[in-house]
Short mmCIF file of C-alpha atoms in Angstrom, two decimals:
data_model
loop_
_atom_site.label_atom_id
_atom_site.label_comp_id
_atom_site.label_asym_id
_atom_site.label_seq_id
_atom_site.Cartn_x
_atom_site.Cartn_y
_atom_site.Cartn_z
CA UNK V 1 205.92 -32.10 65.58
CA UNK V 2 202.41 -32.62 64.02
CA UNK V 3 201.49 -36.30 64.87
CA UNK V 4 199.20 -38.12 62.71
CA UNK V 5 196.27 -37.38 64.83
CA UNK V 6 196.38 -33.81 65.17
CA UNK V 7 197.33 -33.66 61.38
CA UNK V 8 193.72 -35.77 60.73
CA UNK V 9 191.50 -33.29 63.06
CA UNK V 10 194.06 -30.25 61.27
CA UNK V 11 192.76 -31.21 58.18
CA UNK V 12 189.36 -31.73 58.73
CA UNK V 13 189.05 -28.45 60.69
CA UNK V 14 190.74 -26.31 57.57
CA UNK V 15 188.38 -28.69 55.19
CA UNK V 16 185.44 -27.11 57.41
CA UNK V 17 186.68 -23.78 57.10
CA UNK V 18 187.40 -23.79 53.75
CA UNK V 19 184.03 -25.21 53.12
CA UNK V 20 182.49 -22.52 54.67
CA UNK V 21 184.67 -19.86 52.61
CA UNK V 22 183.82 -21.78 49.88
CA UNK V 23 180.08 -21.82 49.98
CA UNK V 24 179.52 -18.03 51.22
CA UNK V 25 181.52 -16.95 48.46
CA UNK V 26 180.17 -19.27 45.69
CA UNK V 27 176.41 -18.53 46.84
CA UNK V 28 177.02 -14.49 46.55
CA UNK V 29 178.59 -14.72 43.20
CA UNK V 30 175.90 -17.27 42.03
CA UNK V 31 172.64 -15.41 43.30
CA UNK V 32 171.71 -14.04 40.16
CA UNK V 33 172.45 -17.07 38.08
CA UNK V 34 169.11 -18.45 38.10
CA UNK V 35 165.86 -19.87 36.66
CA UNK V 36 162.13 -19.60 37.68
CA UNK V 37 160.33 -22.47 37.07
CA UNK V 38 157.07 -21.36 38.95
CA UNK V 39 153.88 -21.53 35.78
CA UNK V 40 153.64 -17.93 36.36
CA UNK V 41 156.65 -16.75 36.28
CA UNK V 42 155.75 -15.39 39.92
CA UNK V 43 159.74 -14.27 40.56
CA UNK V 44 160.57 -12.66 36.64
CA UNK V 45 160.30 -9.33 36.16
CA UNK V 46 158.52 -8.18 33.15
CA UNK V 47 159.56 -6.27 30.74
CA UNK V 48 157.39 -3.12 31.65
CA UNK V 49 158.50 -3.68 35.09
CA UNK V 50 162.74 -3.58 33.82
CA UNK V 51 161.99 -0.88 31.57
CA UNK V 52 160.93 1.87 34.40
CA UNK V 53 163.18 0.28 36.57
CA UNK V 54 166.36 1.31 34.14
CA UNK V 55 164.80 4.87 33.70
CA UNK V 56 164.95 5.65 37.34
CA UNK V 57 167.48 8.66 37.86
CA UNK V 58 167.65 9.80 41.22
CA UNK V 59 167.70 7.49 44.30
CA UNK V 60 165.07 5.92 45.92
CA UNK V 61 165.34 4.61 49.20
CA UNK V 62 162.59 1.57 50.07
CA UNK V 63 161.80 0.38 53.44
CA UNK V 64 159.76 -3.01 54.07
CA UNK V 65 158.44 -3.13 57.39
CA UNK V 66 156.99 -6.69 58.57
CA UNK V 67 157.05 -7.94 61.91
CA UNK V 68 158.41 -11.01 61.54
CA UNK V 69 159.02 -11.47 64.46
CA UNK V 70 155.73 -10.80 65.78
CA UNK V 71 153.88 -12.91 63.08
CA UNK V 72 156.29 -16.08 64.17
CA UNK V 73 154.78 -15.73 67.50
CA UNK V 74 151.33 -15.27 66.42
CA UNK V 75 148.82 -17.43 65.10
CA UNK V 76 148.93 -20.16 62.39
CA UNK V 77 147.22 -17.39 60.19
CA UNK V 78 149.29 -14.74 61.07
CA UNK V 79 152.56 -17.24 60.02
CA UNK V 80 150.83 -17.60 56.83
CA UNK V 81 152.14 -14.30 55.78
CA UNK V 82 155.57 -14.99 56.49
CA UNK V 83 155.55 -15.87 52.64
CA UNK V 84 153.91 -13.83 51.20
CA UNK V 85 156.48 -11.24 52.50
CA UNK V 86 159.63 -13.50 51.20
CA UNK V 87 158.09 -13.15 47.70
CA UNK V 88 157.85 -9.40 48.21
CA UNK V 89 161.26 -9.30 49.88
CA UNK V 90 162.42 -11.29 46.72
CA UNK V 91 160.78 -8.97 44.37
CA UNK V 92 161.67 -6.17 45.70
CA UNK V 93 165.74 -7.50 46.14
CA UNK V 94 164.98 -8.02 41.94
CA UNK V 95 163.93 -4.59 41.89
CA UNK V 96 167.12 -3.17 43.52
CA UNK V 97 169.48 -5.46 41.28
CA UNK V 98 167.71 -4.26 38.26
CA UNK V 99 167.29 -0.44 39.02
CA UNK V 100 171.58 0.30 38.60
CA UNK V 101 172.23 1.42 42.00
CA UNK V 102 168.94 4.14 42.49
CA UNK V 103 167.06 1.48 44.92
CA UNK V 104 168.14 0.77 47.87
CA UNK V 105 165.75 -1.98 49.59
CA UNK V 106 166.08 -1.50 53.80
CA UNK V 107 164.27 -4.60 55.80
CA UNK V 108 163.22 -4.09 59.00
CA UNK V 109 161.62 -5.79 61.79
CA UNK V 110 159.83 -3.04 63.84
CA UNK V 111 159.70 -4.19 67.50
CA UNK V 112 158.08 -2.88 70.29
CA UNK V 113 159.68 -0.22 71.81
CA UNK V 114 162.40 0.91 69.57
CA UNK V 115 163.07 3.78 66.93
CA UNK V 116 162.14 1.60 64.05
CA UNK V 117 158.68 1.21 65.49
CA UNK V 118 158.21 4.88 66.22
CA UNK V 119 159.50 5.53 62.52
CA UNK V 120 157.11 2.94 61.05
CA UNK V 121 153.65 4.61 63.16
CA UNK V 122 155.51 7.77 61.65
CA UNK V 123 155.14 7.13 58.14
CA UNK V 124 151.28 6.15 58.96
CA UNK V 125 151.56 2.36 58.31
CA UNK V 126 148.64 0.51 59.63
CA UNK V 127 149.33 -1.62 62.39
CA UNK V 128 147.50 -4.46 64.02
CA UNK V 129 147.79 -4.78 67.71
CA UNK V 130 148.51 -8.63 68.80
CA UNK V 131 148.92 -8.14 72.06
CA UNK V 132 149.33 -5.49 74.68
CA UNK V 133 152.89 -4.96 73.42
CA UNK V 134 153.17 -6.53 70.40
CA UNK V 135 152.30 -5.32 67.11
CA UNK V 136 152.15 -6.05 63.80
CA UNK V 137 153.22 -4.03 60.80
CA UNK V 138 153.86 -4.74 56.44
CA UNK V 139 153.72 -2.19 54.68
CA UNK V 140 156.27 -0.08 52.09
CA UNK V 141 158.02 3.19 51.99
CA UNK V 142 159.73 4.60 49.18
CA UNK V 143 161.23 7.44 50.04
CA UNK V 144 163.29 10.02 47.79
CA UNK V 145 164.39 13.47 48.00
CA UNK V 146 161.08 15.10 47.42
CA UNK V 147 159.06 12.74 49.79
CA UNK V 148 157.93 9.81 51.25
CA UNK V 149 154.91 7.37 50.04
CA UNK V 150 154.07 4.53 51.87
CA UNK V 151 152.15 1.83 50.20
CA UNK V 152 150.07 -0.67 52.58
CA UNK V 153 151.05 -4.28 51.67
CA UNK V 154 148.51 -5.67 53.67
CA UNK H 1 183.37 -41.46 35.42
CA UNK H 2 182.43 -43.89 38.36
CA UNK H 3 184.56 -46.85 38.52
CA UNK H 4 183.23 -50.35 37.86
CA UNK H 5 184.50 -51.07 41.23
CA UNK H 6 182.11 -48.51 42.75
CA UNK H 7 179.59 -49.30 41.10
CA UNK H 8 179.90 -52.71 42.33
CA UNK H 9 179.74 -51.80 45.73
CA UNK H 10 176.78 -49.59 45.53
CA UNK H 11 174.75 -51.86 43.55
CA UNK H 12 175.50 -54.08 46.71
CA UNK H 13 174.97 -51.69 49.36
CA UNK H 14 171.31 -50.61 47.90
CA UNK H 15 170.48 -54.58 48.17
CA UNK H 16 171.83 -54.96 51.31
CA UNK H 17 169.04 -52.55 52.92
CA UNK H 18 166.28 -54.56 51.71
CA UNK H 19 168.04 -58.09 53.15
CA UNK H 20 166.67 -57.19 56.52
CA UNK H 21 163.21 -56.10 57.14
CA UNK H 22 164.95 -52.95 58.12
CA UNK H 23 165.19 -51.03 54.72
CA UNK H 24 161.37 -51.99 54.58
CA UNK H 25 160.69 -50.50 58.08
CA UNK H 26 162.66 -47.67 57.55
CA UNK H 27 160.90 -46.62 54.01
CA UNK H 28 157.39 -47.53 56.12
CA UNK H 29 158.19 -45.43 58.78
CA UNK H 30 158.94 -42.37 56.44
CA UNK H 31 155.76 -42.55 54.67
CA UNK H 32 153.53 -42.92 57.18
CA UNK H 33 155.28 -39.98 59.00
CA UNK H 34 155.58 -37.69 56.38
CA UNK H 35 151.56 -38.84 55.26
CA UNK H 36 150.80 -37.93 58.34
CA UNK H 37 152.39 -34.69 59.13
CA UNK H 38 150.98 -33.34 55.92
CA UNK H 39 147.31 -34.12 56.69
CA UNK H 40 147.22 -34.08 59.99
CA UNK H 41 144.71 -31.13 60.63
CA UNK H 42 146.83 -28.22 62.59
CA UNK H 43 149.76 -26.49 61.97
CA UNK H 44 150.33 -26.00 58.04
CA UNK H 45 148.62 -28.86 57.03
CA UNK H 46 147.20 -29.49 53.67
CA UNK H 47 143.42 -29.29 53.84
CA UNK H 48 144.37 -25.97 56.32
CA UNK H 49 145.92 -24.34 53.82
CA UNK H 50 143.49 -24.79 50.96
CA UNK H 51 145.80 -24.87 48.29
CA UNK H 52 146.36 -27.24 45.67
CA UNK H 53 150.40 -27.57 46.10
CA UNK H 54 152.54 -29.62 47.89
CA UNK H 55 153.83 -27.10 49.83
CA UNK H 56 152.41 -28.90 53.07
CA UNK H 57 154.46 -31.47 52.47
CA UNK H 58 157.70 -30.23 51.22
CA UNK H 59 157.01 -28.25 54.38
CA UNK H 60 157.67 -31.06 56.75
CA UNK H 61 160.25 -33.45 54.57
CA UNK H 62 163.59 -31.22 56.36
CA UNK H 63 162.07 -31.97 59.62
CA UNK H 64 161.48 -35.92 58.35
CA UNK H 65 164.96 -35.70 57.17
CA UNK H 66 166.58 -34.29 60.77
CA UNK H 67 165.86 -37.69 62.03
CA UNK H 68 165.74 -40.46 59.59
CA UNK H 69 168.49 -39.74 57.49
CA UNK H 70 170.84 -39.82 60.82
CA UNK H 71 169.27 -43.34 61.35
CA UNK H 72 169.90 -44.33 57.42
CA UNK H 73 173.96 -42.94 57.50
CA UNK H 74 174.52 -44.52 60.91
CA UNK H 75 174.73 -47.46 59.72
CA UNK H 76 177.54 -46.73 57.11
CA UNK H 77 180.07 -46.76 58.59
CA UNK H 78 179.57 -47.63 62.62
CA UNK H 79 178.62 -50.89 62.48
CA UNK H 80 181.80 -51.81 59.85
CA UNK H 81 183.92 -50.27 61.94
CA UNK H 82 183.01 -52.04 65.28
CA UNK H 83 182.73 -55.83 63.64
CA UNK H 84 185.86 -55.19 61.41
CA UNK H 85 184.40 -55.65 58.43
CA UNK H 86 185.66 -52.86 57.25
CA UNK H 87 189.53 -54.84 56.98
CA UNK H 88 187.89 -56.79 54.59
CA UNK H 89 186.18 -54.45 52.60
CA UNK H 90 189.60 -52.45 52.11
CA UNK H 91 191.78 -55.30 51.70
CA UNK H 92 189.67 -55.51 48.05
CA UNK H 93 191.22 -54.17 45.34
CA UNK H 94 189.05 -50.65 46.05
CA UNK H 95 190.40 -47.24 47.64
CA UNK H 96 188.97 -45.83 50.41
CA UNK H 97 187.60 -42.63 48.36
CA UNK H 98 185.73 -45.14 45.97
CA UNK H 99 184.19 -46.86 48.86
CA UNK H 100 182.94 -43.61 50.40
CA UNK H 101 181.24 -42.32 47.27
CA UNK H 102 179.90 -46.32 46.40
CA UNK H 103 177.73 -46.25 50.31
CA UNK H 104 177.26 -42.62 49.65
CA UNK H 105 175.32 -43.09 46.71
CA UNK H 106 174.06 -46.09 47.62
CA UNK H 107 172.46 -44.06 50.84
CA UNK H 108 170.93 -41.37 48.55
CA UNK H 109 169.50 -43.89 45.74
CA UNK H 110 167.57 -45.36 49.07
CA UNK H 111 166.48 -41.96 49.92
CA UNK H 112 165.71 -41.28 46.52
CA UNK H 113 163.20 -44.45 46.51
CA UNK H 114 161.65 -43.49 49.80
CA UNK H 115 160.76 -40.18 48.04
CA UNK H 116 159.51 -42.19 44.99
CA UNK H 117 157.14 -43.46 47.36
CA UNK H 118 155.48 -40.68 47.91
CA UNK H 119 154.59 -39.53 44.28
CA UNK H 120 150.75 -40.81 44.37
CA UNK H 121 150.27 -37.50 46.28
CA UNK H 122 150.93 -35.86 42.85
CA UNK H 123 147.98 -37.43 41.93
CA UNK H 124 146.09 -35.94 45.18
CA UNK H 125 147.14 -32.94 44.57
CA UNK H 126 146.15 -32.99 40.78
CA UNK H 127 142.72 -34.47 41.18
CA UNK H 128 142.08 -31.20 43.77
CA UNK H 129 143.44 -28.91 41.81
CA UNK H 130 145.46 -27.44 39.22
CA UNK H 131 149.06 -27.05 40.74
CA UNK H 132 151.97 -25.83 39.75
CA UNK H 133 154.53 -29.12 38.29
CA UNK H 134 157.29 -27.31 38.23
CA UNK H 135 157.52 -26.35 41.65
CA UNK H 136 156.57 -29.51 42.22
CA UNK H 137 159.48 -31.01 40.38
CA UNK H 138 161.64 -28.41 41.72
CA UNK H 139 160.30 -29.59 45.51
CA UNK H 140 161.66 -32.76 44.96
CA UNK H 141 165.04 -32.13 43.27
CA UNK H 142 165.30 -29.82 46.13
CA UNK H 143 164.39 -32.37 48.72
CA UNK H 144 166.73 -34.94 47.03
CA UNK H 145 169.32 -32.29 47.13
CA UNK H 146 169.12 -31.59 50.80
CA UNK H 147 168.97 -35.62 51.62
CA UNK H 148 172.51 -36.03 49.82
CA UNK H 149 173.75 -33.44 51.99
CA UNK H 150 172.19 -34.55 55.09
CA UNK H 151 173.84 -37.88 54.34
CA UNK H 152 177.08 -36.82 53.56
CA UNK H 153 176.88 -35.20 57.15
CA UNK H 154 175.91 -38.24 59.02
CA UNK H 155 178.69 -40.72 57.01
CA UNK H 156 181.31 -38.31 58.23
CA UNK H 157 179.72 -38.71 62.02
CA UNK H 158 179.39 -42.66 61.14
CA UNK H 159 183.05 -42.91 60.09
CA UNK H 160 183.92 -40.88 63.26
CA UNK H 161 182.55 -43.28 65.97
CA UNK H 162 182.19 -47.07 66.26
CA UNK H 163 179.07 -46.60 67.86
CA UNK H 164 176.52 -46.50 65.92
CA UNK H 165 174.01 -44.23 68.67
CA UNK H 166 176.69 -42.01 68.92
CA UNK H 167 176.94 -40.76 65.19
CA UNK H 168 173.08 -41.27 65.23
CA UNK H 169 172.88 -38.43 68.11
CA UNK H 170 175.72 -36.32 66.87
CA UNK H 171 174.59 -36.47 63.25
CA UNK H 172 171.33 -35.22 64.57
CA UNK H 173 173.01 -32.28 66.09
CA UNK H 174 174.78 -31.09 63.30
CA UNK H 175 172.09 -31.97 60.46
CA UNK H 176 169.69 -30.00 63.26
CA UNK H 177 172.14 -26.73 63.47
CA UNK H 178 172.80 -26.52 59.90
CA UNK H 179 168.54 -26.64 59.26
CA UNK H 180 168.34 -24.44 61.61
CA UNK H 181 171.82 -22.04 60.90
CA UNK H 182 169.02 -19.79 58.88
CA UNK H 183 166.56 -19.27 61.05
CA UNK H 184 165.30 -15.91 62.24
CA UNK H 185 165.98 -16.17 66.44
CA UNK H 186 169.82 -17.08 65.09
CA UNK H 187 169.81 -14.54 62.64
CA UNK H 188 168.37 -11.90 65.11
CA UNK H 189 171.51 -13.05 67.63
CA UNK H 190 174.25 -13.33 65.24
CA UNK H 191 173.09 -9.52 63.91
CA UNK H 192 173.90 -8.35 67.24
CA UNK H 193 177.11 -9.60 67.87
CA UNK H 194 178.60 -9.48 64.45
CA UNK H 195 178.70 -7.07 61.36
CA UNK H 196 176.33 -7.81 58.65
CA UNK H 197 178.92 -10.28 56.39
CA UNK H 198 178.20 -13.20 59.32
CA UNK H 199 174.69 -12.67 59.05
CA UNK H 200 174.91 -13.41 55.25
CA UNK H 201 177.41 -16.03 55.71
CA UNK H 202 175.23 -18.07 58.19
CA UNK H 203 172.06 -17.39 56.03
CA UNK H 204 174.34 -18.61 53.17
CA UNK H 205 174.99 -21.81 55.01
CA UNK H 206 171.84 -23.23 55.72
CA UNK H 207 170.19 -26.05 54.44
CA UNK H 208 166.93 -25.00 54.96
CA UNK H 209 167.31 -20.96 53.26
CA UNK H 210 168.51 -23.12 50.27
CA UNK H 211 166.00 -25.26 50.11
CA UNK H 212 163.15 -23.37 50.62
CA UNK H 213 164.20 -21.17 47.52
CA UNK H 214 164.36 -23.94 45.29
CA UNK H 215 161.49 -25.10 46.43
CA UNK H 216 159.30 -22.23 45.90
CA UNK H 217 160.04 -22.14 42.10
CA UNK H 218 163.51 -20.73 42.04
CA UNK H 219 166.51 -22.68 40.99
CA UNK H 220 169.40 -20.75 41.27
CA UNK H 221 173.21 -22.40 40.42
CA UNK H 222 174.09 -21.04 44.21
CA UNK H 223 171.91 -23.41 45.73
CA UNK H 224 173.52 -26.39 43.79
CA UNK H 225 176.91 -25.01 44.54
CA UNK H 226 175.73 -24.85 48.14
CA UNK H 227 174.64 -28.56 47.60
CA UNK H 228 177.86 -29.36 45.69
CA UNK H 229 180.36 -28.31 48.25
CA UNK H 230 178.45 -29.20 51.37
CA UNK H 231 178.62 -33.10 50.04
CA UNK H 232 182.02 -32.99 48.53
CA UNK H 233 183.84 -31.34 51.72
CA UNK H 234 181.82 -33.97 54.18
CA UNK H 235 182.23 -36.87 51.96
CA UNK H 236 186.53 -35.21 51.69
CA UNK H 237 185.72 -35.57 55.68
CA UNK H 238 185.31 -39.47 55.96
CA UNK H 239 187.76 -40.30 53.45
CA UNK H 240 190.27 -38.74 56.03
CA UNK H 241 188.60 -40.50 59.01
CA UNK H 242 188.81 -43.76 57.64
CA UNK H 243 192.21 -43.34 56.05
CA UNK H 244 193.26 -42.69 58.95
CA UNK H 245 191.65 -45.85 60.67
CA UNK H 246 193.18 -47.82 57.37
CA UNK H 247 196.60 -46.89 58.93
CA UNK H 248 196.07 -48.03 62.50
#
């Protein structure tokens, strides 16, 4: 039924597949197993920091805007950012993990002509204009029942 | 744990690069490349970024990789196949999963040198600076990492083809989809089409996500199980290909 050379390119297709299964589950369950070797201990979270985080009580909702988008098209400079925003996007994932379900961390790439963008010149984040069309947002808002804040990361 | 028998083979793999002048022009090639795409004023370069890390170069080694591992595990298998060689080499008292792991890890000890070779910019980087060792350390287990699992990739492409251009060019392809599996434009398409588990399986598949976050300071046991299974499952791969071939 099977001959030998289906059952080799059978095999190695379910070995692929199972591979993939493999690794996507294995890297979720593993994320938080891990160690920070940088000499400042750039992604821990100090204790002041885990302290308020476990005292939160009601839920917070957080929004990063970046343009990532944007800043990959832009200049060398511009690209520079790119990590400075995966260390916030890391420390602010920490945050969430930490916080016992009251932080909720949203991402979003605001681009042009959509209701993310309108949101983000809603909340009053600054924004650079790269070109006619394009621009270019990072900034923070926490938001929670009483309010908003936004906090301008650059 | 390793058999004396693979050991064997290895030990006579890793001296079989440096018979020709090609294990010499290979490890040339790959330092002058890599030198240069770190200093090389432009684009992320060293002295551009004013910083005392090696971030420039751990920057560039993936894209190093793309091409010159393919042209390292090309040679595995290809050329064996083609001259028959490889009746030989299995008519020895050796199985065909102990030869796959002996030119496997002989493969990655040669990578491992060429990435020896580039230590004195340690001492660049140390003389201008104060950086940070760890990362540094962590840059080059993570480079290591990703070289194992680029060559895993291109033996399985080498054992699939007797022509050796062939599993150079489709090694390329893969090794360049799975750098790239992680990548924002992907990303942006695969959020479109699919709900949010693909785009976390995809960014969970890429070399280059897993990479980068060891190589910024973080070592978390996902990224070696990412590693792990990514060279176990392609090395799995060529044992069936050539058992296969061992039956014909």
């Amino acid at each position: 039924m099977i001959n030998s050379k289906n059952e080799k390119y059978l095999k190695i297709f379910l070995g692929l597949f199972s591979m993939t299964l493999m690794i996507y589950i294995g890297t979720t369950l593993l994320k938080r197993a891990r160690v920070d070797f940088t000499q400042e201990n750039l992604y821990t979270l100090s204790k002041g920091t885990k302290s308020i985080l476990s005292k939160l009580d009601s839920p917070i909702k957080l929004k990063l805007y970046y343009s990532k988008t944007a800043a990959n098209k832009g200049t060398e400079g511009l690209r520079a950012f790119n990590n400075h925003f995966l260390y916030v996007q890391d420390l602010l994932r920490q945050y969430t993990s930490h916080s016992r379900n009251n932080l909720t961390l949203e991402v979003i790439d605001p681009r042009p002509d959509t209701p993310e963008e309108e949101d983000a010149l809603a909340y009053g984040l600054k924004k650079f204009n790269l070109t006619e069309t394009e621009r270019y947002f990072f900034g923070l808002v926490a938001e929670n029942e009483s309010g908003t804040e936004n906090y301008r990361i650059f | 744990m390793i058999a004396q028998v693979t050991k064997e083979l290895m030990i006579k793999e890793i001296k079989s690069y440096f018979k020709t002048p090609l294990g010499y022009v290979f490890l040339v090639i790959f330092l002058f490349g890599i030198g240069y795409l770190t200093f090389e004023p432009g684009r992320g370069s060293f002295f551009y970024m004013r910083e005392a890390s090696m971030s420039a170069f751990f920057r560039y080694i993936p894209w190093m990789f793309l091409f010159l591992i393919p042209a390292v595990s090309m040679k595995l298998w290809a050329e064996e196949r083609k001259s028959g060689s490889i009746e030989l080499l299995l008519t020895m008292p050796i199985t065909v999963r102990q030869a796959v792991v002996a030119k496997f890890l002989a493969s990655w000890a040669f990578i491992g040198l060429a990435l020896l070779g580039t230590t004195p910019m340690i001492f660049t980087v140390s003389y201008l600076g104060n950086p940070d060792f760890g990362v540094i350390i962590l840059g080059y287990l993570a480079s290591f990492l990703m070289a194992g699992a680029l060559l895993a990739v291109g033996g399985f492409f080498s054992a699939l083809t007797k022509n050796q251009v062939v599993s150079f060019i489709l090694t390329v392809v893969a090794c360049f989809i799975l750098i790239m599996a992680g990548s924002p434009p992907i990303l942006e398409f695969i959020s479109a089409l699919l709900p949010k588990y693909f785009v976390d399986l995809f960014e969970s598949l890429s070399v280059l996500n897993h990479f980068d976050s060891i190589e910024r300071g973080v070592f978390s046991l996902s990224n070696l199980w990412f590693f792990a299974v990514t060279i176990f499952f392609w090395l799995f791969g060529s044992i069936i290909l050539l058992n296969e071939n061992k039956a014909n």
